[in-house]
Amino acid sequence: MADYRAPIKDMFFAIRELADLEALSNLPDFEEVTPDLIEAILEEAGHLASEIYAPTNVIGDIEGSKFVDGEVKVPTVFKSAYQAFVEGGWPGIAHNPEYGGQGLPFLLSNCVDEMMQSANLSLSLCAMLTHDAIYTIEIYGDESIRSTYLEKMISGSWTGTMNLTEPQAGSDLSLLRTQAIPDGEAYKISGQKIFITWGDHDMAENVIHLVLARIPNAPSGTKGISLFLVPKFIPNPDGTIGRSNGVETASIEHKLGIHGSPTCVLDFSDAQGYLIGEPNKGLACMFTMMNRARLGVGLEGVAVSERSYQQALVFAKERIQGHLPGKSGNVAIIEHPDVRRMLLTMKVEIEAMRASAYVTASHVDKADHLNDQKEQHYHQSRVDLLIPIIKGWLTERSKELTGLGIQIHGGMGYIEETGAAQYLRDAMILSIYEGTTGIQAGDLVNRKILRDHGSALNEFFLDIQQTLDELSNLNDYPSIICERLSQGLDQSKKAAEWLKIHASKDVYSSGAVSYHFLMMLGTLMGGWQMALAASAAQKKLDQDKADKEWLKAKILSARFYAEQCMPRITTYTESIFSGSDTIMAYTLDQFESD
Amino acid sequence: MADYRAPIKDMFFAIRELADLEALSNLPDFEEVTPDLIEAILEEAGHLASEIYAPTNVIGDIEGSKFVDGEVKVPTVFKSAYQAFVEGGWPGIAHNPEYGGQGLPFLLSNCVDEMMQSANLSLSLCAMLTHDAIYTIEIYGDESIRSTYLEKMISGSWTGTMNLTEPQAGSDLSLLRTQAIPDGEAYKISGQKIFITWGDHDMAENVIHLVLARIPNAPSGTKGISLFLVPKFIPNPDGTIGRSNGVETASIEHKLGIHGSPTCVLDFSDAQGYLIGEPNKGLACMFTMMNRARLGVGLEGVAVSERSYQQALVFAKERIQGHLPGKSGNVAIIEHPDVRRMLLTMKVEIEAMRASAYVTASHVDKADHLNDQKEQHYHQSRVDLLIPIIKGWLTERSKELTGLGIQIHGGMGYIEETGAAQYLRDAMILSIYEGTTGIQAGDLVNRKILRDHGSALNEFFLDIQQTLDELSNLNDYPSIICERLSQGLDQSKKAAEWLKIHASKDVYSSGAVSYHFLMMLGTLMGGWQMALAASAAQKKLDQDKADKEWLKAKILSARFYAEQCMPRITTYTESIFSGSDTIMAYTLDQFESD
């Protein structure tokens, strides 16, 4: 079984050269965020990930979380690992210093999360959900809620959950039925929620649920949904744990992957809940948080692919099989061109995906911390545009990449003890939770592109064009990178034009092409970041002799991406231009094969 | 949990309209093979698959095969299902009538297999491996071997296995070490074999192993490998089971999927073995059989995708979620364009893949049963070309398609009890066993294309061109189908030209592009078959009013394939034109991210 080693060199390169660390350091809130500090934090988190979290991954998969006598029991090894995470102060690194957080950039928090996710996706989910709950409370909670809950959650001694789904209400939250009956200053919450990640467990002393529910006489549909905080145990005024609060775990799910992460069915029965934000505005509160959560899930796709890659790489270097023309004797399979193709597809896409996620996180930080309204708006629009792309594209690709991780192992990859299969099993949830790829794609084309008449998308295109203009002045820059980026940009512009024209004439066209549109823009974003990475590497090669081979590999990787990944844009756009006619023409009976 | 219903209408359409049933019926060996007979057999096998095999699928997955006190125990429900298969005479439908077989076409045997594979992939593997062993014995076994083993195997009372892999010898069989020491008229076989599908079990009274091993002083490498028949129990002269024969099961594997199928580690210790074929020619014997086995594995990709599709379709029709522009109230998710896109990707690719596999099987029948040498050569060349394509393309796509089956279910797809996840877990072995996709791709470009200087490939291209010429004369034929097929053909020709030129200059180029080449030709083959299917459907629409809607759907599906699948050919060819330079440029250190 391969160990996990945090890819700090690539992470730091992406932070510094692509995610604009300099600009972040210039923000008044982040004056102390120097490159040295970042590197030190990455090293320390990488140590925790490799030494403490990673060894619990397989045992968590085998043992799984269990539901015993009405209680959820997580794998025992998770408890001490999580304790180390809490003791290191990691849960709060990007949170409000007023409540014990360290107020570091969201970007950095994501980098730390990525390492924990690579090391143990199931376990890391607990902290991720808690992050999301904290953000929501930081923004929308009133003073009493903030002072009661934030410090405990930021320290990691209480964890958080998001309660959206009900059996009849999945992607369509308008159908939700959970009730919130006013009761003095609080509410009585009753209903059943399903698919609640880390909805209950024995790893922390309290679990704080954020729950979507309806107040009596609220408008129907999504405009009548409010958000409530419902603790598992009601805190005493001194901050200690009080009485149990009418939230019962009915069962936990038996899943394809993330076995260590308990996915709960929760029954709320007159549980005491506290309104977060305004009545009937719950969905808006949820969506503020959701942007961050979706970025986090996208990064989970990077994380699980990275660990899958590391293991496949070790195997490919050790496994002796076959000959190579011009070499005598048997060779390690990494020598075979087709195995190289698979390994490099993993490596290079992971780098492109990581850079894209970090750049997006950096835009989040700028949108949150810049004061200039115009600049703020620029970054927020970019965040809004990129979030569904990052969530959808990274998670879709992670299924393919972890599949390659199995394939590289041959027959050994299919044996569970090898460990490669777990990464695919775990990855398969990523394109589903926090909004399926279909939901992301619909959000992208309808809310993020058509609603502002393509203005944010145009700015995105303009920025890529600017990069192209700059690259054309460089000497010795591989021409294939510019050619393919330029071609991909042109094709994407044409697809955007197509969407604009057809969406107004055909109500089904945006839905029919949305998946291809998302994947097209994701691939383009990746190509853009790899092009920038290559030019940064080239500049550093001239100055810095230390990492020469590593920097040269970065340029090779941009070439590989241009050659092997960018051509997919053609396929996506050709499919887009076919529109919705054929897709919508089938009657229900015509879906039957017999 | 959705039931499985054999897609007989689509199967029969593919057999009759695409796989040239008429020509098969005209062969002297198949005079009795009328359309009515075929339909009756499909109906009967479909009944067995749906009623007897399908209900054992989930319990087989959950229970799995077990290794208890040195014995392999298969799930109990498998035994009666297999018994029904045996009693129906299904194991022998395409085998030699001299030994109790029914001598029906290989094509028909594959159709029956497909249904059983859809119904229960794990269980169907036992019969598939037995088929392969029977074919090998039919062709290479001497009279004594044939008379001792064939009748029992063709009746299904004894089953067969293929023993190739050893721990150090997977894709590279030249490394195998199992020894065969001459001992009178027989040999003593000693060594360890791994990954032996249905290598041991308690479902039949004997297991007949075909084992690759080395005779002392044999040439090294693949030229010193011989093939032996090694029974689990040595038969008595009267055909009853005699003494145990030094073959022990050391363990069975714990796998990602196909849990019901026991994958064994077998220890041979002075086991009595009988030479099959000539000494040191074992690999050639194995490869004769392998062509059929690889077609069968390709079809497993169709089968598992079909069942995944059927289940996703039922869910999509029942699951109410969201609104549709212009429709009031909530709708079933099958109404949403993006869900339709996913369902249709499954449906249409399955149809294209099924047709391609059947056409290949029909070429096998013609190659085996035609007397005219020129015709025979034409069909055999086509078989040789298509086998690696069918194996690689169908199994690679089955991973994607069964993944879509999960995605369509949303969160429910990730819950094991839903059943959608099993199809992906099962499908993940298909691109690995009987030669990985990398092995298929290498076989395709090196042995099947470059070795005959592209002559078989040219014939394939010419046949597609002929179809295009014919289609251009049709009225009302959707133009997009011809456009995309013509474009795909041109691109594939250019790629073939590229390969021819570069393979002679750069030893790595064929390996670097082989995967893309295989997928390109597979996609083209599918597009060709869908184009033919649409024209056949159009002709039938004019004559036959019975299945009007179904036939119209077939034309829609050819359009969908042209719009959504054919554009992938551009991506494959663009990647091919990039060659091996970048892929081979990385040093081993440059694969590291850190």
mmCIF file of N, CA and C in Angstrom, chain A residues 5 8-9 167-168 170-172 175 254 256-257 309 317 319 321-322 330 340-341 347 407 411 414 416-417 425 429 431-432 484 515-516 549-550 556-557 559 563-564 567 571 574 578 582-583 586 590-594, chain B residues 5 8-9 167-168 170-172 175 254 256-257 309 317 319 321-322 330 340-341 347 407 411 414 416-417 425 429 431-432 484 515-516 549-550 556-557 559 563-564 567 571 574 578 582-583 586 590-594:
data_model
loop_
_atom_site.group_PDB
_atom_site.id
_atom_site.type_symbol
_atom_site.label_atom_id
_atom_site.label_comp_id
_atom_site.label_asym_id
_atom_site.label_seq_id
_atom_site.Cartn_x
_atom_site.Cartn_y
_atom_site.Cartn_z
ATOM 1 N N ARG A 5 2.038 11.248 0.233
ATOM 2 C CA ARG A 5 2.966 12.349 0.507
ATOM 3 C C ARG A 5 2.353 13.622 -0.074
ATOM 4 N N ILE A 8 3.554 19.153 -1.895
ATOM 5 C CA ILE A 8 3.710 20.546 -1.463
ATOM 6 C C ILE A 8 4.337 21.421 -2.542
ATOM 7 N N LYS A 9 5.271 20.852 -3.286
ATOM 8 C CA LYS A 9 5.928 21.665 -4.315
ATOM 9 C C LYS A 9 4.909 22.158 -5.343
ATOM 10 N N PRO A 167 -36.601 12.489 1.640
ATOM 11 C CA PRO A 167 -36.796 11.429 0.628
ATOM 12 C C PRO A 167 -37.398 11.944 -0.679
ATOM 13 N N GLN A 168 -38.343 12.839 -0.609
ATOM 14 C CA GLN A 168 -39.002 13.333 -1.824
ATOM 15 C C GLN A 168 -38.335 14.610 -2.360
ATOM 16 N N GLY A 170 -34.725 16.032 -3.257
ATOM 17 C CA GLY A 170 -33.287 15.917 -3.432
ATOM 18 C C GLY A 170 -32.764 17.159 -4.139
ATOM 19 N N SER A 171 -32.557 17.030 -5.455
ATOM 20 C CA SER A 171 -32.133 18.194 -6.229
ATOM 21 C C SER A 171 -33.193 19.295 -6.165
ATOM 22 N N ASP A 172 -34.440 18.899 -5.969
ATOM 23 C CA ASP A 172 -35.547 19.866 -5.966
ATOM 24 C C ASP A 172 -35.984 20.164 -4.525
ATOM 25 N N LEU A 175 -39.637 20.846 -2.771
ATOM 26 C CA LEU A 175 -40.566 19.810 -2.305
ATOM 27 C C LEU A 175 -40.398 19.480 -0.826
ATOM 28 N N HIS A 254 -25.514 2.249 3.746
ATOM 29 C CA HIS A 254 -24.500 1.300 3.294
ATOM 30 C C HIS A 254 -24.117 1.727 1.873
ATOM 31 N N LEU A 256 -21.412 2.765 -1.582
ATOM 32 C CA LEU A 256 -20.354 2.309 -2.479
ATOM 33 C C LEU A 256 -18.968 2.672 -1.932
ATOM 34 N N GLY A 257 -18.838 3.862 -1.378
ATOM 35 C CA GLY A 257 -17.553 4.303 -0.832
ATOM 36 C C GLY A 257 -17.740 5.195 0.381
ATOM 37 N N TYR A 309 -3.121 8.631 -7.935
ATOM 38 C CA TYR A 309 -1.940 8.773 -8.800
ATOM 39 C C TYR A 309 -0.671 8.320 -8.091
ATOM 40 N N LYS A 317 6.358 1.968 -11.248
ATOM 41 C CA LYS A 317 7.824 1.961 -11.179
ATOM 42 C C LYS A 317 8.365 0.619 -10.724
ATOM 43 N N ARG A 319 6.561 -2.539 -10.908
ATOM 44 C CA ARG A 319 6.053 -3.721 -11.604
ATOM 45 C C ARG A 319 6.843 -3.958 -12.888
ATOM 46 N N GLN A 321 7.360 -5.901 -16.301
ATOM 47 C CA GLN A 321 6.502 -6.642 -17.223
ATOM 48 C C GLN A 321 6.783 -6.146 -18.640
ATOM 49 N N GLY A 322 7.105 -7.071 -19.516
ATOM 50 C CA GLY A 322 7.268 -6.719 -20.926
ATOM 51 C C GLY A 322 8.624 -6.122 -21.274
ATOM 52 N N ASN A 330 13.603 -7.195 -19.258
ATOM 53 C CA ASN A 330 12.262 -6.721 -18.924
ATOM 54 C C ASN A 330 12.336 -5.336 -18.296
ATOM 55 N N ARG A 340 2.569 5.242 -19.578
ATOM 56 C CA ARG A 340 2.942 6.655 -19.405
ATOM 57 C C ARG A 340 1.753 7.563 -19.727
ATOM 58 N N ARG A 341 1.071 7.271 -20.813
ATOM 59 C CA ARG A 341 -0.090 8.078 -21.185
ATOM 60 C C ARG A 341 -1.106 8.119 -20.053
ATOM 61 N N LYS A 347 -1.532 12.740 -13.741
ATOM 62 C CA LYS A 347 -0.661 13.775 -13.172
ATOM 63 C C LYS A 347 -1.016 15.170 -13.689
ATOM 64 N N GLN A 407 -6.770 0.909 -13.479
ATOM 65 C CA GLN A 407 -6.367 0.295 -14.753
ATOM 66 C C GLN A 407 -4.847 0.104 -14.819
ATOM 67 N N GLY A 411 -4.738 -6.453 -13.118
ATOM 68 C CA GLY A 411 -5.547 -7.304 -12.239
ATOM 69 C C GLY A 411 -5.435 -6.927 -10.772
ATOM 70 N N TYR A 414 -7.983 -4.539 -9.220
ATOM 71 C CA TYR A 414 -9.354 -4.988 -8.938
ATOM 72 C C TYR A 414 -9.473 -5.654 -7.575
ATOM 73 N N GLU A 416 -9.352 -5.626 -3.700
ATOM 74 C CA GLU A 416 -9.567 -4.537 -2.741
ATOM 75 C C GLU A 416 -8.338 -4.259 -1.878
ATOM 76 N N GLU A 417 -7.589 -5.314 -1.517
ATOM 77 C CA GLU A 417 -6.438 -5.102 -0.632
ATOM 78 C C GLU A 417 -5.388 -4.194 -1.257
ATOM 79 N N ARG A 425 -14.217 4.196 -5.633
ATOM 80 C CA ARG A 425 -15.466 4.082 -4.874
ATOM 81 C C ARG A 425 -15.756 5.377 -4.120
ATOM 82 N N ILE A 429 -18.987 9.544 -5.232
ATOM 83 C CA ILE A 429 -19.984 10.399 -4.574
ATOM 84 C C ILE A 429 -19.812 11.876 -4.983
ATOM 85 N N SER A 431 -19.486 13.685 -7.677
ATOM 86 C CA SER A 431 -20.311 14.335 -8.705
ATOM 87 C C SER A 431 -21.793 14.296 -8.346
ATOM 88 N N ILE A 432 -22.099 13.790 -7.174
ATOM 89 C CA ILE A 432 -23.500 13.701 -6.745
ATOM 90 C C ILE A 432 -23.812 14.666 -5.607
ATOM 91 N N ARG A 484 -3.453 25.542 -29.051
ATOM 92 C CA ARG A 484 -4.617 24.823 -28.540
ATOM 93 C C ARG A 484 -5.454 25.709 -27.618
ATOM 94 N N TYR A 515 -24.227 20.167 -19.768
ATOM 95 C CA TYR A 515 -23.109 19.327 -19.334
ATOM 96 C C TYR A 515 -21.880 19.573 -20.216
ATOM 97 N N HIS A 516 -22.088 19.551 -21.508
ATOM 98 C CA HIS A 516 -20.959 19.781 -22.426
ATOM 99 C C HIS A 516 -20.367 21.176 -22.218
ATOM 100 N N GLU A 549 14.691 20.444 -13.087
ATOM 101 C CA GLU A 549 13.984 19.320 -13.705
ATOM 102 C C GLU A 549 12.487 19.380 -13.419
ATOM 103 N N TRP A 550 12.162 19.792 -12.194
ATOM 104 C CA TRP A 550 10.748 19.887 -11.814
ATOM 105 C C TRP A 550 10.054 20.966 -12.658
ATOM 106 N N LEU A 556 6.547 20.548 -19.751
ATOM 107 C CA LEU A 556 6.104 19.329 -20.443
ATOM 108 C C LEU A 556 4.631 19.066 -20.175
ATOM 109 N N SER A 557 4.221 19.285 -18.932
ATOM 110 C CA SER A 557 2.837 18.982 -18.557
ATOM 111 C C SER A 557 1.859 19.912 -19.263
ATOM 112 N N ARG A 559 2.385 21.084 -22.187
ATOM 113 C CA ARG A 559 2.339 20.524 -23.541
ATOM 114 C C ARG A 559 1.421 19.309 -23.592
ATOM 115 N N GLU A 563 -1.900 18.793 -25.806
ATOM 116 C CA GLU A 563 -1.996 17.719 -26.806
ATOM 117 C C GLU A 563 -3.116 16.730 -26.515
ATOM 118 N N GLN A 564 -3.267 16.365 -25.247
ATOM 119 C CA GLN A 564 -4.149 15.242 -24.901
ATOM 120 C C GLN A 564 -5.495 15.668 -24.310
ATOM 121 N N PRO A 567 -7.995 18.886 -26.960
ATOM 122 C CA PRO A 567 -8.839 18.469 -28.085
ATOM 123 C C PRO A 567 -10.259 18.073 -27.675
ATOM 124 N N THR A 571 -14.964 18.137 -29.162
ATOM 125 C CA THR A 571 -16.071 17.199 -28.966
ATOM 126 C C THR A 571 -17.222 17.870 -28.228
ATOM 127 N N GLU A 574 -18.940 20.428 -30.597
ATOM 128 C CA GLU A 574 -19.727 19.769 -31.658
ATOM 129 C C GLU A 574 -21.038 19.233 -31.084
ATOM 130 N N SER A 578 -25.337 20.564 -31.693
ATOM 131 C CA SER A 578 -26.467 19.698 -32.068
ATOM 132 C C SER A 578 -27.737 20.053 -31.309
ATOM 133 N N THR A 582 -32.795 16.254 -31.042
ATOM 134 C CA THR A 582 -32.820 14.796 -30.963
ATOM 135 C C THR A 582 -33.116 14.335 -29.544
ATOM 136 N N ILE A 583 -32.483 14.979 -28.587
ATOM 137 C CA ILE A 583 -32.652 14.590 -27.183
ATOM 138 C C ILE A 583 -34.112 14.675 -26.746
ATOM 139 N N TYR A 586 -37.500 11.915 -28.378
ATOM 140 C CA TYR A 586 -37.930 10.579 -27.931
ATOM 141 C C TYR A 586 -39.190 10.664 -27.068
ATOM 142 N N GLN A 590 -40.208 5.316 -26.446
ATOM 143 C CA GLN A 590 -39.048 5.133 -27.327
ATOM 144 C C GLN A 590 -37.733 4.956 -26.570
ATOM 145 N N PHE A 591 -37.772 5.130 -25.257
ATOM 146 C CA PHE A 591 -36.575 4.834 -24.471
ATOM 147 C C PHE A 591 -36.390 3.322 -24.257
ATOM 148 N N GLU A 592 -37.435 2.557 -24.516
ATOM 149 C CA GLU A 592 -37.368 1.108 -24.283
ATOM 150 C C GLU A 592 -36.610 0.412 -25.404
ATOM 151 N N SER A 593 -35.808 -0.579 -25.040
ATOM 152 C CA SER A 593 -35.063 -1.329 -26.062
ATOM 153 C C SER A 593 -35.886 -2.476 -26.599
ATOM 154 N N ASP A 594 -36.923 -2.836 -25.866
ATOM 155 C CA ASP A 594 -37.679 -4.023 -26.267
ATOM 156 C C ASP A 594 -39.156 -3.685 -26.430
ATOM 157 N N ARG B 5 -35.103 -7.321 -18.177
ATOM 158 C CA ARG B 5 -35.879 -7.852 -19.290
ATOM 159 C C ARG B 5 -34.973 -7.903 -20.514
ATOM 160 N N ILE B 8 -34.921 -8.234 -26.443
ATOM 161 C CA ILE B 8 -34.965 -9.145 -27.597
ATOM 162 C C ILE B 8 -35.199 -8.414 -28.912
ATOM 163 N N LYS B 9 -36.030 -7.374 -28.872
ATOM 164 C CA LYS B 9 -36.321 -6.659 -30.115
ATOM 165 C C LYS B 9 -35.040 -6.063 -30.700
ATOM 166 N N PRO B 167 2.079 -14.745 -10.409
ATOM 167 C CA PRO B 167 2.335 -13.450 -9.751
ATOM 168 C C PRO B 167 3.261 -12.532 -10.552
ATOM 169 N N GLN B 168 4.313 -13.109 -11.157
ATOM 170 C CA GLN B 168 5.273 -12.283 -11.890
ATOM 171 C C GLN B 168 4.947 -12.190 -13.381
ATOM 172 N N GLY B 170 1.849 -11.401 -15.785
ATOM 173 C CA GLY B 170 0.482 -10.989 -16.053
ATOM 174 C C GLY B 170 0.316 -10.751 -17.537
ATOM 175 N N SER B 171 0.384 -9.467 -17.932
ATOM 176 C CA SER B 171 0.324 -9.160 -19.356
ATOM 177 C C SER B 171 1.492 -9.806 -20.098
ATOM 178 N N ASP B 172 2.587 -10.010 -19.409
ATOM 179 C CA ASP B 172 3.788 -10.561 -20.037
ATOM 180 C C ASP B 172 3.931 -12.036 -19.690
ATOM 181 N N LEU B 175 7.184 -14.444 -18.917
ATOM 182 C CA LEU B 175 7.820 -14.595 -17.605
ATOM 183 C C LEU B 175 7.291 -15.791 -16.817
ATOM 184 N N HIS B 254 -10.562 -11.014 -2.759
ATOM 185 C CA HIS B 254 -11.588 -10.091 -2.273
ATOM 186 C C HIS B 254 -11.577 -8.909 -3.240
ATOM 187 N N LEU B 256 -13.294 -5.797 -6.014
ATOM 188 C CA LEU B 256 -14.199 -4.648 -6.139
ATOM 189 C C LEU B 256 -15.601 -5.081 -6.576
ATOM 190 N N GLY B 257 -15.668 -6.029 -7.488
ATOM 191 C CA GLY B 257 -16.971 -6.497 -7.967
ATOM 192 C C GLY B 257 -16.927 -7.967 -8.324
ATOM 193 N N TYR B 309 -28.704 0.388 -17.576
ATOM 194 C CA TYR B 309 -29.626 1.292 -18.274
ATOM 195 C C TYR B 309 -31.072 1.014 -17.890
ATOM 196 N N LYS B 317 -38.099 7.402 -14.766
ATOM 197 C CA LYS B 317 -39.529 7.548 -15.057
ATOM 198 C C LYS B 317 -40.350 7.726 -13.791
ATOM 199 N N ARG B 319 -39.028 8.862 -10.609
ATOM 200 C CA ARG B 319 -38.562 9.886 -9.672
ATOM 201 C C ARG B 319 -39.093 11.264 -10.081
ATOM 202 N N GLN B 321 -39.119 15.173 -9.642
ATOM 203 C CA GLN B 321 -38.207 16.175 -9.114
ATOM 204 C C GLN B 321 -38.088 17.318 -10.124
ATOM 205 N N GLY B 322 -38.363 18.537 -9.662
ATOM 206 C CA GLY B 322 -38.141 19.706 -10.507
ATOM 207 C C GLY B 322 -39.283 19.995 -11.471
ATOM 208 N N ASN B 330 -44.688 19.286 -10.874
ATOM 209 C CA ASN B 330 -43.398 18.610 -10.897
ATOM 210 C C ASN B 330 -43.407 17.508 -11.943
ATOM 211 N N ARG B 340 -32.156 13.120 -19.879
ATOM 212 C CA ARG B 340 -32.334 12.470 -21.191
ATOM 213 C C ARG B 340 -30.992 12.236 -21.877
ATOM 214 N N ARG B 341 -30.147 13.250 -21.827
ATOM 215 C CA ARG B 341 -28.828 13.098 -22.458
ATOM 216 C C ARG B 341 -28.074 11.900 -21.864
ATOM 217 N N LYS B 347 -28.385 4.305 -23.712
ATOM 218 C CA LYS B 347 -29.197 3.511 -24.643
ATOM 219 C C LYS B 347 -28.530 3.384 -26.016
ATOM 220 N N GLN B 407 -25.109 7.911 -11.746
ATOM 221 C CA GLN B 407 -25.311 9.367 -11.719
ATOM 222 C C GLN B 407 -26.788 9.725 -11.907
ATOM 223 N N GLY B 411 -28.218 10.739 -5.365
ATOM 224 C CA GLY B 411 -27.766 10.155 -4.101
ATOM 225 C C GLY B 411 -28.134 8.689 -3.942
ATOM 226 N N TYR B 414 -25.659 5.986 -5.009
ATOM 227 C CA TYR B 414 -24.462 5.706 -4.204
ATOM 228 C C TYR B 414 -24.746 4.708 -3.085
ATOM 229 N N GLU B 416 -25.698 1.191 -1.767
ATOM 230 C CA GLU B 416 -25.540 -0.142 -2.363
ATOM 231 C C GLU B 416 -26.868 -0.845 -2.578
ATOM 232 N N GLU B 417 -27.818 -0.675 -1.665
ATOM 233 C CA GLU B 417 -29.092 -1.385 -1.791
ATOM 234 C C GLU B 417 -29.844 -1.013 -3.070
ATOM 235 N N ARG B 425 -19.147 -1.606 -10.308
ATOM 236 C CA ARG B 425 -18.112 -2.434 -9.666
ATOM 237 C C ARG B 425 -17.815 -3.657 -10.518
ATOM 238 N N ILE B 429 -13.842 -4.752 -13.990
ATOM 239 C CA ILE B 429 -12.906 -5.834 -14.329
ATOM 240 C C ILE B 429 -12.763 -6.015 -15.834
ATOM 241 N N SER B 431 -12.232 -4.220 -18.510
ATOM 242 C CA SER B 431 -11.128 -3.653 -19.287
ATOM 243 C C SER B 431 -9.784 -4.188 -18.809
ATOM 244 N N ILE B 432 -9.819 -5.109 -17.852
ATOM 245 C CA ILE B 432 -8.573 -5.664 -17.310
ATOM 246 C C ILE B 432 -8.376 -7.119 -17.726
ATOM 247 N N ARG B 484 -21.310 12.954 -40.376
ATOM 248 C CA ARG B 484 -20.396 12.578 -39.292
ATOM 249 C C ARG B 484 -19.667 11.269 -39.587
ATOM 250 N N TYR B 515 -4.082 3.547 -27.672
ATOM 251 C CA TYR B 515 -5.382 3.642 -26.991
ATOM 252 C C TYR B 515 -6.334 4.528 -27.799
ATOM 253 N N HIS B 516 -5.853 5.684 -28.200
ATOM 254 C CA HIS B 516 -6.706 6.594 -28.973
ATOM 255 C C HIS B 516 -7.127 5.951 -30.304
ATOM 256 N N GLU B 549 -43.032 3.049 -34.031
ATOM 257 C CA GLU B 549 -42.380 3.947 -33.071
ATOM 258 C C GLU B 549 -40.990 3.450 -32.698
ATOM 259 N N TRP B 550 -40.899 2.134 -32.563
ATOM 260 C CA TRP B 550 -39.607 1.542 -32.219
ATOM 261 C C TRP B 550 -38.602 1.787 -33.350
ATOM 262 N N LEU B 556 -33.713 7.884 -34.712
ATOM 263 C CA LEU B 556 -33.317 8.926 -33.759
ATOM 264 C C LEU B 556 -31.979 8.563 -33.103
ATOM 265 N N SER B 557 -31.847 7.295 -32.766
ATOM 266 C CA SER B 557 -30.631 6.868 -32.064
ATOM 267 C C SER B 557 -29.392 6.997 -32.956
ATOM 268 N N ARG B 559 -29.092 9.291 -35.160
ATOM 269 C CA ARG B 559 -28.828 10.734 -35.121
ATOM 270 C C ARG B 559 -28.112 11.116 -33.833
ATOM 271 N N GLU B 563 -24.493 12.861 -33.429
ATOM 272 C CA GLU B 563 -24.350 14.169 -32.788
ATOM 273 C C GLU B 563 -23.471 14.127 -31.534
ATOM 274 N N GLN B 564 -23.660 13.080 -30.738
ATOM 275 C CA GLN B 564 -23.057 13.082 -29.406
ATOM 276 C C GLN B 564 -21.830 12.173 -29.282
ATOM 277 N N PRO B 567 -18.368 12.959 -32.595
ATOM 278 C CA PRO B 567 -17.362 14.024 -32.429
ATOM 279 C C PRO B 567 -16.139 13.608 -31.623
ATOM 280 N N THR B 571 -11.272 14.229 -31.164
ATOM 281 C CA THR B 571 -10.376 14.253 -30.014
ATOM 282 C C THR B 571 -9.332 13.152 -30.105
ATOM 283 N N GLU B 574 -6.773 14.061 -32.899
ATOM 284 C CA GLU B 574 -5.876 15.166 -32.509
ATOM 285 C C GLU B 574 -4.811 14.659 -31.528
ATOM 286 N N SER B 578 -0.339 14.066 -32.025
ATOM 287 C CA SER B 578 0.702 14.574 -31.125
ATOM 288 C C SER B 578 1.816 13.569 -30.898
ATOM 289 N N THR B 582 6.072 14.061 -26.248
ATOM 290 C CA THR B 582 5.864 14.565 -24.894
ATOM 291 C C THR B 582 5.771 13.417 -23.898
ATOM 292 N N ILE B 583 5.049 12.382 -24.294
ATOM 293 C CA ILE B 583 4.842 11.236 -23.392
ATOM 294 C C ILE B 583 6.163 10.590 -23.000
ATOM 295 N N TYR B 586 9.394 12.657 -20.329
ATOM 296 C CA TYR B 586 9.529 12.706 -18.867
ATOM 297 C C TYR B 586 10.569 11.707 -18.352
ATOM 298 N N GLN B 590 10.639 13.086 -13.061
ATOM 299 C CA GLN B 590 9.686 14.126 -13.463
ATOM 300 C C GLN B 590 8.222 13.690 -13.325
ATOM 301 N N PHE B 591 7.998 12.427 -13.002
ATOM 302 C CA PHE B 591 6.624 11.992 -12.704
ATOM 303 C C PHE B 591 6.191 12.421 -11.301
ATOM 304 N N GLU B 592 7.139 12.803 -10.477
ATOM 305 C CA GLU B 592 6.816 13.167 -9.088
ATOM 306 C C GLU B 592 6.240 14.579 -9.016
ATOM 307 N N SER B 593 5.228 14.762 -8.172
ATOM 308 C CA SER B 593 4.620 16.088 -8.009
ATOM 309 C C SER B 593 5.382 16.913 -6.981
ATOM 310 N N ASP B 594 6.162 16.233 -6.173
ATOM 311 C CA ASP B 594 6.803 16.945 -5.069
ATOM 312 C C ASP B 594 8.306 16.775 -5.110
#
